[in-house]
């Protein structure tokens, strides 16, 4: 089983819609969690850190469910510019960061 | 401007010809790491470094070497590249204070093709 798994999508949504997707992790000792955004094979950029139950930044909300070992990312009022691949990353507590393969989101006009 | 700089950005080489991908950061970060990204596999950690002269293996270290002689630089060395090392490589850095280790700043990537 992979350490971090994501639904690859693609999630194809109209502008203004809400889209949400999950990331599951296998190591229950994982300490902290991150969502990164990656555009078309460019470098990943940190979108949000999740250290407790969740985090919110504008239209983006991340929630952590430790019991079921997953984190989710919800994007409200989707914009065309939100089209990207979203990478989930999990800090296993040993200075190693494991990444999922990413979820692709396409927002259409 | 805070940045992580990798060179070369693109490289085509042949099997067995030693190469080095340089990485430099100007943010005074102690933690630096190398990843490779392959379709369907996501980012996989090759090596990481907690500070000068301190390096450790990630999940896929075979065929790679690193060194950390200065805080700002963390070169990735392929002593004898093979075609299965064809990939997109990213260098990243952060502060190694527990949680913040995961708040990585990435370089723009180096696309390597080994023929």
mmCIF file with all atom_site columns, C-alpha atoms in Angstrom:
data_model
loop_
_atom_site.group_PDB
_atom_site.id
_atom_site.type_symbol
_atom_site.label_atom_id
_atom_site.label_alt_id
_atom_site.label_comp_id
_atom_site.label_asym_id
_atom_site.label_entity_id
_atom_site.label_seq_id
_atom_site.pdbx_PDB_ins_code
_atom_site.Cartn_x
_atom_site.Cartn_y
_atom_site.Cartn_z
_atom_site.occupancy
_atom_site.B_iso_or_equiv
_atom_site.pdbx_formal_charge
_atom_site.auth_seq_id
_atom_site.auth_comp_id
_atom_site.auth_asym_id
_atom_site.auth_atom_id
_atom_site.pdbx_PDB_model_num
ATOM 1   C CA . UNK A 1 1   ? 0.000   0.000  0.000   1.00 0.00 ? 1   UNK A CA 1
ATOM 2   C CA . UNK A 1 2   ? 1.325   3.450  -0.890  1.00 0.00 ? 2   UNK A CA 1
ATOM 3   C CA . UNK A 1 3   ? 2.054   5.757  2.014   1.00 0.00 ? 3   UNK A CA 1
ATOM 4   C CA . UNK A 1 4   ? -0.022  8.545  0.529   1.00 0.00 ? 4   UNK A CA 1
ATOM 5   C CA . UNK A 1 5   ? -2.818  7.984  -1.972  1.00 0.00 ? 5   UNK A CA 1
ATOM 6   C CA . UNK A 1 6   ? -4.896  10.428 -3.922  1.00 0.00 ? 6   UNK A CA 1
ATOM 7   C CA . UNK A 1 7   ? -7.725  10.122 -6.401  1.00 0.00 ? 7   UNK A CA 1
ATOM 8   C CA . UNK A 1 8   ? -5.995  11.185 -9.628  1.00 0.00 ? 8   UNK A CA 1
ATOM 9   C CA . UNK A 1 9   ? -9.177  12.680 -11.076 1.00 0.00 ? 9   UNK A CA 1
ATOM 10  C CA . UNK A 1 10  ? -9.508  14.606 -13.220 1.00 0.00 ? 10  UNK A CA 1
ATOM 11  C CA . UNK A 1 11  ? -12.180 16.622 -11.518 1.00 0.00 ? 11  UNK A CA 1
ATOM 12  C CA . UNK A 1 12  ? -13.794 18.712 -14.196 1.00 0.00 ? 12  UNK A CA 1
ATOM 13  C CA . UNK A 1 13  ? -15.973 21.446 -12.722 1.00 0.00 ? 13  UNK A CA 1
ATOM 14  C CA . UNK A 1 14  ? -17.622 24.671 -13.948 1.00 0.00 ? 14  UNK A CA 1
ATOM 15  C CA . UNK A 1 15  ? -16.553 28.060 -12.691 1.00 0.00 ? 15  UNK A CA 1
ATOM 16  C CA . UNK A 1 16  ? -18.164 28.885 -9.392  1.00 0.00 ? 16  UNK A CA 1
ATOM 17  C CA . UNK A 1 17  ? -18.619 25.276 -8.354  1.00 0.00 ? 17  UNK A CA 1
ATOM 18  C CA . UNK A 1 18  ? -17.302 23.632 -5.209  1.00 0.00 ? 18  UNK A CA 1
ATOM 19  C CA . UNK A 1 19  ? -14.914 20.736 -5.582  1.00 0.00 ? 19  UNK A CA 1
ATOM 20  C CA . UNK A 1 20  ? -13.494 18.517 -2.875  1.00 0.00 ? 20  UNK A CA 1
ATOM 21  C CA . UNK A 1 21  ? -11.125 15.583 -2.862  1.00 0.00 ? 21  UNK A CA 1
ATOM 22  C CA . UNK A 1 22  ? -9.301  13.456 -0.345  1.00 0.00 ? 22  UNK A CA 1
ATOM 23  C CA . UNK A 1 23  ? -5.867  12.162 0.418   1.00 0.00 ? 23  UNK A CA 1
ATOM 24  C CA . UNK A 1 24  ? -5.354  9.047  2.530   1.00 0.00 ? 24  UNK A CA 1
ATOM 25  C CA . UNK A 1 25  ? -2.186  8.188  4.420   1.00 0.00 ? 25  UNK A CA 1
ATOM 26  C CA . UNK A 1 26  ? -1.045  4.917  5.902   1.00 0.00 ? 26  UNK A CA 1
ATOM 27  C CA . UNK A 1 27  ? 1.273   5.953  8.738   1.00 0.00 ? 27  UNK A CA 1
ATOM 28  C CA . UNK A 1 28  ? -0.782  6.748  11.824  1.00 0.00 ? 28  UNK A CA 1
ATOM 29  C CA . UNK A 1 29  ? 2.245   8.450  13.388  1.00 0.00 ? 29  UNK A CA 1
ATOM 30  C CA . UNK A 1 30  ? 2.240   11.173 10.734  1.00 0.00 ? 30  UNK A CA 1
ATOM 31  C CA . UNK A 1 31  ? 2.622   14.568 12.307  1.00 0.00 ? 31  UNK A CA 1
ATOM 32  C CA . UNK A 1 32  ? 1.726   17.219 9.801   1.00 0.00 ? 32  UNK A CA 1
ATOM 33  C CA . UNK A 1 33  ? 0.115   17.523 6.429   1.00 0.00 ? 33  UNK A CA 1
ATOM 34  C CA . UNK A 1 34  ? 0.368   19.805 3.464   1.00 0.00 ? 34  UNK A CA 1
ATOM 35  C CA . UNK A 1 35  ? -1.366  20.630 0.236   1.00 0.00 ? 35  UNK A CA 1
ATOM 36  C CA . UNK A 1 36  ? 0.752   21.794 -2.671  1.00 0.00 ? 36  UNK A CA 1
ATOM 37  C CA . UNK A 1 37  ? -0.345  23.113 -6.028  1.00 0.00 ? 37  UNK A CA 1
ATOM 38  C CA . UNK A 1 38  ? 1.532   22.157 -9.181  1.00 0.00 ? 38  UNK A CA 1
ATOM 39  C CA . UNK A 1 39  ? 0.923   23.718 -12.587 1.00 0.00 ? 39  UNK A CA 1
ATOM 40  C CA . UNK A 1 40  ? 1.751   21.718 -15.695 1.00 0.00 ? 40  UNK A CA 1
ATOM 41  C CA . UNK A 1 41  ? 5.047   20.075 -14.554 1.00 0.00 ? 41  UNK A CA 1
ATOM 42  C CA . UNK A 1 42  ? 6.291   23.265 -12.924 1.00 0.00 ? 42  UNK A CA 1
ATOM 43  C CA . UNK A 1 43  ? 7.534   23.267 -9.367  1.00 0.00 ? 43  UNK A CA 1
ATOM 44  C CA . UNK A 1 44  ? 5.061   22.507 -6.583  1.00 0.00 ? 44  UNK A CA 1
ATOM 45  C CA . UNK A 1 45  ? 4.088   25.483 -4.433  1.00 0.00 ? 45  UNK A CA 1
ATOM 46  C CA . UNK A 1 46  ? 2.778   25.274 -0.902  1.00 0.00 ? 46  UNK A CA 1
ATOM 47  C CA . UNK A 1 47  ? -0.927  25.980 -0.740  1.00 0.00 ? 47  UNK A CA 1
ATOM 48  C CA . UNK A 1 48  ? -1.739  25.103 2.841   1.00 0.00 ? 48  UNK A CA 1
ATOM 49  C CA . UNK A 1 49  ? -0.335  23.462 5.959   1.00 0.00 ? 49  UNK A CA 1
ATOM 50  C CA . UNK A 1 50  ? -2.505  21.369 8.273   1.00 0.00 ? 50  UNK A CA 1
ATOM 51  C CA . UNK A 1 51  ? -1.200  20.808 11.783  1.00 0.00 ? 51  UNK A CA 1
ATOM 52  C CA . UNK A 1 52  ? -4.374  20.232 13.763  1.00 0.00 ? 52  UNK A CA 1
ATOM 53  C CA . UNK A 1 53  ? -7.906  19.474 12.659  1.00 0.00 ? 53  UNK A CA 1
ATOM 54  C CA . UNK A 1 54  ? -7.926  21.770 9.684   1.00 0.00 ? 54  UNK A CA 1
ATOM 55  C CA . UNK A 1 55  ? -7.109  25.064 8.097   1.00 0.00 ? 55  UNK A CA 1
ATOM 56  C CA . UNK A 1 56  ? -8.853  27.628 5.968   1.00 0.00 ? 56  UNK A CA 1
ATOM 57  C CA . UNK A 1 57  ? -7.429  30.193 3.594   1.00 0.00 ? 57  UNK A CA 1
ATOM 58  C CA . UNK A 1 58  ? -9.936  32.138 1.570   1.00 0.00 ? 58  UNK A CA 1
ATOM 59  C CA . UNK A 1 59  ? -11.749 29.772 -0.767  1.00 0.00 ? 59  UNK A CA 1
ATOM 60  C CA . UNK A 1 60  ? -9.629  26.798 0.296   1.00 0.00 ? 60  UNK A CA 1
ATOM 61  C CA . UNK A 1 61  ? -10.398 24.599 3.288   1.00 0.00 ? 61  UNK A CA 1
ATOM 62  C CA . UNK A 1 62  ? -8.408  21.606 4.425   1.00 0.00 ? 62  UNK A CA 1
ATOM 63  C CA . UNK A 1 63  ? -9.697  19.165 7.023   1.00 0.00 ? 63  UNK A CA 1
ATOM 64  C CA . UNK A 1 64  ? -7.861  16.393 8.797   1.00 0.00 ? 64  UNK A CA 1
ATOM 65  C CA . UNK A 1 65  ? -9.512  13.195 9.965   1.00 0.00 ? 65  UNK A CA 1
ATOM 66  C CA . UNK A 1 66  ? -6.946  11.340 12.054  1.00 0.00 ? 66  UNK A CA 1
ATOM 67  C CA . UNK A 1 67  ? -9.293  8.478  12.932  1.00 0.00 ? 67  UNK A CA 1
ATOM 68  C CA . UNK A 1 68  ? -9.800  7.592  9.279   1.00 0.00 ? 68  UNK A CA 1
ATOM 69  C CA . UNK A 1 69  ? -6.354  8.817  8.237   1.00 0.00 ? 69  UNK A CA 1
ATOM 70  C CA . UNK A 1 70  ? -7.242  11.222 5.495   1.00 0.00 ? 70  UNK A CA 1
ATOM 71  C CA . UNK A 1 71  ? -7.110  14.910 4.738   1.00 0.00 ? 71  UNK A CA 1
ATOM 72  C CA . UNK A 1 72  ? -9.400  16.692 2.370   1.00 0.00 ? 72  UNK A CA 1
ATOM 73  C CA . UNK A 1 73  ? -9.165  19.849 0.320   1.00 0.00 ? 73  UNK A CA 1
ATOM 74  C CA . UNK A 1 74  ? -12.248 21.813 -0.600  1.00 0.00 ? 74  UNK A CA 1
ATOM 75  C CA . UNK A 1 75  ? -12.233 24.634 -3.108  1.00 0.00 ? 75  UNK A CA 1
ATOM 76  C CA . UNK A 1 76  ? -15.228 26.949 -3.083  1.00 0.00 ? 76  UNK A CA 1
ATOM 77  C CA . UNK A 1 77  ? -16.295 29.268 -5.892  1.00 0.00 ? 77  UNK A CA 1
ATOM 78  C CA . UNK A 1 78  ? -13.807 27.696 -8.309  1.00 0.00 ? 78  UNK A CA 1
ATOM 79  C CA . UNK A 1 79  ? -11.885 29.992 -10.650 1.00 0.00 ? 79  UNK A CA 1
ATOM 80  C CA . UNK A 1 80  ? -10.308 29.134 -13.985 1.00 0.00 ? 80  UNK A CA 1
ATOM 81  C CA . UNK A 1 81  ? -6.969  29.828 -12.326 1.00 0.00 ? 81  UNK A CA 1
ATOM 82  C CA . UNK A 1 82  ? -7.581  26.992 -9.853  1.00 0.00 ? 82  UNK A CA 1
ATOM 83  C CA . UNK A 1 83  ? -6.953  24.476 -12.645 1.00 0.00 ? 83  UNK A CA 1
ATOM 84  C CA . UNK A 1 84  ? -3.887  22.563 -11.512 1.00 0.00 ? 84  UNK A CA 1
ATOM 85  C CA . UNK A 1 85  ? -2.711  19.359 -9.916  1.00 0.00 ? 85  UNK A CA 1
ATOM 86  C CA . UNK A 1 86  ? -2.988  19.315 -6.143  1.00 0.00 ? 86  UNK A CA 1
ATOM 87  C CA . UNK A 1 87  ? -0.397  17.283 -4.279  1.00 0.00 ? 87  UNK A CA 1
ATOM 88  C CA . UNK A 1 88  ? -0.919  15.985 -0.796  1.00 0.00 ? 88  UNK A CA 1
ATOM 89  C CA . UNK A 1 89  ? 2.188   15.641 1.394   1.00 0.00 ? 89  UNK A CA 1
ATOM 90  C CA . UNK A 1 90  ? 2.574   13.955 4.756   1.00 0.00 ? 90  UNK A CA 1
ATOM 91  C CA . UNK A 1 91  ? 5.378   14.535 7.244   1.00 0.00 ? 91  UNK A CA 1
ATOM 92  C CA . UNK A 1 92  ? 6.039   11.145 8.789   1.00 0.00 ? 92  UNK A CA 1
ATOM 93  C CA . UNK A 1 93  ? 7.865   12.683 11.731  1.00 0.00 ? 93  UNK A CA 1
ATOM 94  C CA . UNK A 1 94  ? 11.343  11.625 10.651  1.00 0.00 ? 94  UNK A CA 1
ATOM 95  C CA . UNK A 1 95  ? 12.098  14.608 8.401   1.00 0.00 ? 95  UNK A CA 1
ATOM 96  C CA . UNK A 1 96  ? 10.894  12.623 5.425   1.00 0.00 ? 96  UNK A CA 1
ATOM 97  C CA . UNK A 1 97  ? 8.012   13.962 3.459   1.00 0.00 ? 97  UNK A CA 1
ATOM 98  C CA . UNK A 1 98  ? 5.857   11.566 1.422   1.00 0.00 ? 98  UNK A CA 1
ATOM 99  C CA . UNK A 1 99  ? 3.841   12.885 -1.485  1.00 0.00 ? 99  UNK A CA 1
ATOM 100 C CA . UNK A 1 100 ? 0.791   11.579 -3.232  1.00 0.00 ? 100 UNK A CA 1
ATOM 101 C CA . UNK A 1 101 ? 0.704   11.387 -7.014  1.00 0.00 ? 101 UNK A CA 1
ATOM 102 C CA . UNK A 1 102 ? -1.697  14.311 -7.202  1.00 0.00 ? 102 UNK A CA 1
ATOM 103 C CA . UNK A 1 103 ? -5.302  15.144 -8.053  1.00 0.00 ? 103 UNK A CA 1
ATOM 104 C CA . UNK A 1 104 ? -5.952  17.038 -11.259 1.00 0.00 ? 104 UNK A CA 1
ATOM 105 C CA . UNK A 1 105 ? -8.621  19.721 -11.213 1.00 0.00 ? 105 UNK A CA 1
ATOM 106 C CA . UNK A 1 106 ? -9.868  21.424 -14.350 1.00 0.00 ? 106 UNK A CA 1
ATOM 107 C CA . UNK A 1 107 ? -12.202 24.395 -14.019 1.00 0.00 ? 107 UNK A CA 1
ATOM 108 C CA . UNK A 1 108 ? -14.121 25.199 -17.180 1.00 0.00 ? 108 UNK A CA 1
ATOM 109 C CA . UNK A 1 109 ? -15.759 28.465 -18.183 1.00 0.00 ? 109 UNK A CA 1
ATOM 110 C CA . UNK B 2 1   ? 14.122  37.390 -3.965  1.00 0.00 ? 1   UNK B CA 1
ATOM 111 C CA . UNK B 2 2   ? 13.877  34.135 -2.014  1.00 0.00 ? 2   UNK B CA 1
ATOM 112 C CA . UNK B 2 3   ? 14.558  31.251 -4.338  1.00 0.00 ? 3   UNK B CA 1
ATOM 113 C CA . UNK B 2 4   ? 15.934  27.799 -4.964  1.00 0.00 ? 4   UNK B CA 1
ATOM 114 C CA . UNK B 2 5   ? 18.002  27.617 -8.128  1.00 0.00 ? 5   UNK B CA 1
ATOM 115 C CA . UNK B 2 6   ? 18.719  24.421 -10.015 1.00 0.00 ? 6   UNK B CA 1
ATOM 116 C CA . UNK B 2 7   ? 21.024  23.872 -12.971 1.00 0.00 ? 7   UNK B CA 1
ATOM 117 C CA . UNK B 2 8   ? 20.810  22.615 -15.605 1.00 0.00 ? 8   UNK B CA 1
ATOM 118 C CA . UNK B 2 9   ? 17.108  22.931 -16.242 1.00 0.00 ? 9   UNK B CA 1
ATOM 119 C CA . UNK B 2 10  ? 17.227  20.507 -19.141 1.00 0.00 ? 10  UNK B CA 1
ATOM 120 C CA . UNK B 2 11  ? 19.817  17.873 -19.938 1.00 0.00 ? 11  UNK B CA 1
ATOM 121 C CA . UNK B 2 12  ? 20.095  14.981 -22.354 1.00 0.00 ? 12  UNK B CA 1
ATOM 122 C CA . UNK B 2 13  ? 22.970  12.648 -21.655 1.00 0.00 ? 13  UNK B CA 1
ATOM 123 C CA . UNK B 2 14  ? 24.086  9.111  -22.348 1.00 0.00 ? 14  UNK B CA 1
ATOM 124 C CA . UNK B 2 15  ? 24.323  6.085  -20.115 1.00 0.00 ? 15  UNK B CA 1
ATOM 125 C CA . UNK B 2 16  ? 27.362  6.115  -17.869 1.00 0.00 ? 16  UNK B CA 1
ATOM 126 C CA . UNK B 2 17  ? 28.380  9.731  -18.299 1.00 0.00 ? 17  UNK B CA 1
ATOM 127 C CA . UNK B 2 18  ? 28.682  11.283 -14.836 1.00 0.00 ? 18  UNK B CA 1
ATOM 128 C CA . UNK B 2 19  ? 26.642  14.382 -14.235 1.00 0.00 ? 19  UNK B CA 1
ATOM 129 C CA . UNK B 2 20  ? 25.882  16.812 -11.446 1.00 0.00 ? 20  UNK B CA 1
ATOM 130 C CA . UNK B 2 21  ? 22.725  18.825 -10.928 1.00 0.00 ? 21  UNK B CA 1
ATOM 131 C CA . UNK B 2 22  ? 23.405  21.840 -8.768  1.00 0.00 ? 22  UNK B CA 1
ATOM 132 C CA . UNK B 2 23  ? 20.998  23.330 -6.246  1.00 0.00 ? 23  UNK B CA 1
ATOM 133 C CA . UNK B 2 24  ? 21.426  26.561 -4.357  1.00 0.00 ? 24  UNK B CA 1
ATOM 134 C CA . UNK B 2 25  ? 19.092  28.409 -1.974  1.00 0.00 ? 25  UNK B CA 1
ATOM 135 C CA . UNK B 2 26  ? 19.349  31.936 -0.595  1.00 0.00 ? 26  UNK B CA 1
ATOM 136 C CA . UNK B 2 27  ? 16.954  31.602 2.363   1.00 0.00 ? 27  UNK B CA 1
ATOM 137 C CA . UNK B 2 28  ? 19.448  30.302 4.923   1.00 0.00 ? 28  UNK B CA 1
ATOM 138 C CA . UNK B 2 29  ? 17.482  27.059 5.193   1.00 0.00 ? 29  UNK B CA 1
ATOM 139 C CA . UNK B 2 30  ? 19.108  24.191 7.033   1.00 0.00 ? 30  UNK B CA 1
ATOM 140 C CA . UNK B 2 31  ? 16.965  21.486 5.438   1.00 0.00 ? 31  UNK B CA 1
ATOM 141 C CA . UNK B 2 32  ? 17.408  20.601 1.768   1.00 0.00 ? 32  UNK B CA 1
ATOM 142 C CA . UNK B 2 33  ? 16.084  17.669 -0.206  1.00 0.00 ? 33  UNK B CA 1
ATOM 143 C CA . UNK B 2 34  ? 16.027  16.152 -3.668  1.00 0.00 ? 34  UNK B CA 1
ATOM 144 C CA . UNK B 2 35  ? 12.953  14.594 -5.271  1.00 0.00 ? 35  UNK B CA 1
ATOM 145 C CA . UNK B 2 36  ? 12.245  12.931 -8.552  1.00 0.00 ? 36  UNK B CA 1
ATOM 146 C CA . UNK B 2 37  ? 8.836   13.039 -10.168 1.00 0.00 ? 37  UNK B CA 1
ATOM 147 C CA . UNK B 2 38  ? 7.579   10.386 -12.537 1.00 0.00 ? 38  UNK B CA 1
ATOM 148 C CA . UNK B 2 39  ? 4.095   10.021 -14.048 1.00 0.00 ? 39  UNK B CA 1
ATOM 149 C CA . UNK B 2 40  ? 1.734   8.174  -11.738 1.00 0.00 ? 40  UNK B CA 1
ATOM 150 C CA . UNK B 2 41  ? 4.319   7.919  -8.972  1.00 0.00 ? 41  UNK B CA 1
ATOM 151 C CA . UNK B 2 42  ? 4.353   11.425 -7.622  1.00 0.00 ? 42  UNK B CA 1
ATOM 152 C CA . UNK B 2 43  ? 7.328   12.995 -5.926  1.00 0.00 ? 43  UNK B CA 1
ATOM 153 C CA . UNK B 2 44  ? 9.737   10.537 -4.384  1.00 0.00 ? 44  UNK B CA 1
ATOM 154 C CA . UNK B 2 45  ? 12.494  11.637 -2.035  1.00 0.00 ? 45  UNK B CA 1
ATOM 155 C CA . UNK B 2 46  ? 16.044  10.748 -3.081  1.00 0.00 ? 46  UNK B CA 1
ATOM 156 C CA . UNK B 2 47  ? 18.218  12.279 -0.362  1.00 0.00 ? 47  UNK B CA 1
ATOM 157 C CA . UNK B 2 48  ? 17.853  14.959 2.233   1.00 0.00 ? 48  UNK B CA 1
ATOM 158 C CA . UNK B 2 49  ? 20.145  17.004 4.437   1.00 0.00 ? 49  UNK B CA 1
ATOM 159 C CA . UNK B 2 50  ? 19.436  18.446 7.843   1.00 0.00 ? 50  UNK B CA 1
ATOM 160 C CA . UNK B 2 51  ? 22.463  20.726 7.808   1.00 0.00 ? 51  UNK B CA 1
ATOM 161 C CA . UNK B 2 52  ? 26.027  21.042 6.578   1.00 0.00 ? 52  UNK B CA 1
ATOM 162 C CA . UNK B 2 53  ? 27.775  17.660 6.424   1.00 0.00 ? 53  UNK B CA 1
ATOM 163 C CA . UNK B 2 54  ? 24.565  15.869 7.489   1.00 0.00 ? 54  UNK B CA 1
ATOM 164 C CA . UNK B 2 55  ? 22.829  13.869 4.771   1.00 0.00 ? 55  UNK B CA 1
ATOM 165 C CA . UNK B 2 56  ? 20.527  10.854 4.766   1.00 0.00 ? 56  UNK B CA 1
ATOM 166 C CA . UNK B 2 57  ? 18.818  8.587  2.299   1.00 0.00 ? 57  UNK B CA 1
ATOM 167 C CA . UNK B 2 58  ? 15.270  9.121  1.219   1.00 0.00 ? 58  UNK B CA 1
ATOM 168 C CA . UNK B 2 59  ? 13.076  6.497  -0.351  1.00 0.00 ? 59  UNK B CA 1
ATOM 169 C CA . UNK B 2 60  ? 14.882  6.058  -3.694  1.00 0.00 ? 60  UNK B CA 1
ATOM 170 C CA . UNK B 2 61  ? 18.612  6.781  -3.149  1.00 0.00 ? 61  UNK B CA 1
ATOM 171 C CA . UNK B 2 62  ? 20.058  4.076  -5.410  1.00 0.00 ? 62  UNK B CA 1
ATOM 172 C CA . UNK B 2 63  ? 22.251  5.479  -8.159  1.00 0.00 ? 63  UNK B CA 1
ATOM 173 C CA . UNK B 2 64  ? 22.560  8.933  -6.597  1.00 0.00 ? 64  UNK B CA 1
ATOM 174 C CA . UNK B 2 65  ? 24.995  10.735 -4.353  1.00 0.00 ? 65  UNK B CA 1
ATOM 175 C CA . UNK B 2 66  ? 24.798  14.085 -2.611  1.00 0.00 ? 66  UNK B CA 1
ATOM 176 C CA . UNK B 2 67  ? 27.047  16.341 -0.621  1.00 0.00 ? 67  UNK B CA 1
ATOM 177 C CA . UNK B 2 68  ? 26.436  19.295 1.674   1.00 0.00 ? 68  UNK B CA 1
ATOM 178 C CA . UNK B 2 69  ? 29.650  21.202 2.155   1.00 0.00 ? 69  UNK B CA 1
ATOM 179 C CA . UNK B 2 70  ? 27.964  24.587 2.398   1.00 0.00 ? 70  UNK B CA 1
ATOM 180 C CA . UNK B 2 71  ? 24.589  25.497 3.795   1.00 0.00 ? 71  UNK B CA 1
ATOM 181 C CA . UNK B 2 72  ? 23.297  27.013 0.587   1.00 0.00 ? 72  UNK B CA 1
ATOM 182 C CA . UNK B 2 73  ? 24.328  24.249 -1.833  1.00 0.00 ? 73  UNK B CA 1
ATOM 183 C CA . UNK B 2 74  ? 23.144  20.668 -2.195  1.00 0.00 ? 74  UNK B CA 1
ATOM 184 C CA . UNK B 2 75  ? 24.297  19.087 -5.461  1.00 0.00 ? 75  UNK B CA 1
ATOM 185 C CA . UNK B 2 76  ? 22.874  15.826 -6.781  1.00 0.00 ? 76  UNK B CA 1
ATOM 186 C CA . UNK B 2 77  ? 25.413  13.536 -8.426  1.00 0.00 ? 77  UNK B CA 1
ATOM 187 C CA . UNK B 2 78  ? 24.674  10.712 -10.842 1.00 0.00 ? 78  UNK B CA 1
ATOM 188 C CA . UNK B 2 79  ? 27.922  8.786  -11.065 1.00 0.00 ? 79  UNK B CA 1
ATOM 189 C CA . UNK B 2 80  ? 26.794  6.466  -13.856 1.00 0.00 ? 80  UNK B CA 1
ATOM 190 C CA . UNK B 2 81  ? 23.381  7.506  -15.133 1.00 0.00 ? 81  UNK B CA 1
ATOM 191 C CA . UNK B 2 82  ? 21.036  4.891  -16.528 1.00 0.00 ? 82  UNK B CA 1
ATOM 192 C CA . UNK B 2 83  ? 17.838  5.274  -18.577 1.00 0.00 ? 83  UNK B CA 1
ATOM 193 C CA . UNK B 2 84  ? 15.668  4.543  -15.510 1.00 0.00 ? 84  UNK B CA 1
ATOM 194 C CA . UNK B 2 85  ? 16.967  7.797  -14.046 1.00 0.00 ? 85  UNK B CA 1
ATOM 195 C CA . UNK B 2 86  ? 15.226  9.753  -16.765 1.00 0.00 ? 86  UNK B CA 1
ATOM 196 C CA . UNK B 2 87  ? 12.928  11.959 -14.738 1.00 0.00 ? 87  UNK B CA 1
ATOM 197 C CA . UNK B 2 88  ? 12.008  15.434 -13.557 1.00 0.00 ? 88  UNK B CA 1
ATOM 198 C CA . UNK B 2 89  ? 14.123  16.371 -10.548 1.00 0.00 ? 89  UNK B CA 1
ATOM 199 C CA . UNK B 2 90  ? 13.275  18.946 -7.918  1.00 0.00 ? 90  UNK B CA 1
ATOM 200 C CA . UNK B 2 91  ? 15.434  20.399 -5.207  1.00 0.00 ? 91  UNK B CA 1
ATOM 201 C CA . UNK B 2 92  ? 13.668  21.865 -2.191  1.00 0.00 ? 92  UNK B CA 1
ATOM 202 C CA . UNK B 2 93  ? 14.537  23.567 1.069   1.00 0.00 ? 93  UNK B CA 1
ATOM 203 C CA . UNK B 2 94  ? 12.890  24.527 4.339   1.00 0.00 ? 94  UNK B CA 1
ATOM 204 C CA . UNK B 2 95  ? 13.519  25.148 8.023   1.00 0.00 ? 95  UNK B CA 1
ATOM 205 C CA . UNK B 2 96  ? 13.872  21.813 9.849   1.00 0.00 ? 96  UNK B CA 1
ATOM 206 C CA . UNK B 2 97  ? 11.901  22.711 12.957  1.00 0.00 ? 97  UNK B CA 1
ATOM 207 C CA . UNK B 2 98  ? 9.481   19.814 13.154  1.00 0.00 ? 98  UNK B CA 1
ATOM 208 C CA . UNK B 2 99  ? 6.300   20.673 11.286  1.00 0.00 ? 99  UNK B CA 1
ATOM 209 C CA . UNK B 2 100 ? 7.879   23.369 9.153   1.00 0.00 ? 100 UNK B CA 1
ATOM 210 C CA . UNK B 2 101 ? 10.139  20.824 7.519   1.00 0.00 ? 101 UNK B CA 1
ATOM 211 C CA . UNK B 2 102 ? 7.196   20.140 5.269   1.00 0.00 ? 102 UNK B CA 1
ATOM 212 C CA . UNK B 2 103 ? 6.817   23.757 4.171   1.00 0.00 ? 103 UNK B CA 1
ATOM 213 C CA . UNK B 2 104 ? 9.110   23.322 1.217   1.00 0.00 ? 104 UNK B CA 1
ATOM 214 C CA . UNK B 2 105 ? 10.356  25.844 -1.293  1.00 0.00 ? 105 UNK B CA 1
ATOM 215 C CA . UNK B 2 106 ? 11.035  24.095 -4.590  1.00 0.00 ? 106 UNK B CA 1
ATOM 216 C CA . UNK B 2 107 ? 13.398  24.876 -7.404  1.00 0.00 ? 107 UNK B CA 1
ATOM 217 C CA . UNK B 2 108 ? 12.024  25.066 -10.940 1.00 0.00 ? 108 UNK B CA 1
ATOM 218 C CA . UNK B 2 109 ? 13.039  21.510 -11.724 1.00 0.00 ? 109 UNK B CA 1
ATOM 219 C CA . UNK B 2 110 ? 15.615  19.799 -13.903 1.00 0.00 ? 110 UNK B CA 1
ATOM 220 C CA . UNK B 2 111 ? 14.386  17.559 -16.684 1.00 0.00 ? 111 UNK B CA 1
ATOM 221 C CA . UNK B 2 112 ? 16.929  14.832 -17.272 1.00 0.00 ? 112 UNK B CA 1
ATOM 222 C CA . UNK B 2 113 ? 16.916  12.351 -20.128 1.00 0.00 ? 113 UNK B CA 1
ATOM 223 C CA . UNK B 2 114 ? 19.392  9.461  -20.140 1.00 0.00 ? 114 UNK B CA 1
ATOM 224 C CA . UNK B 2 115 ? 19.755  7.691  -23.483 1.00 0.00 ? 115 UNK B CA 1
#
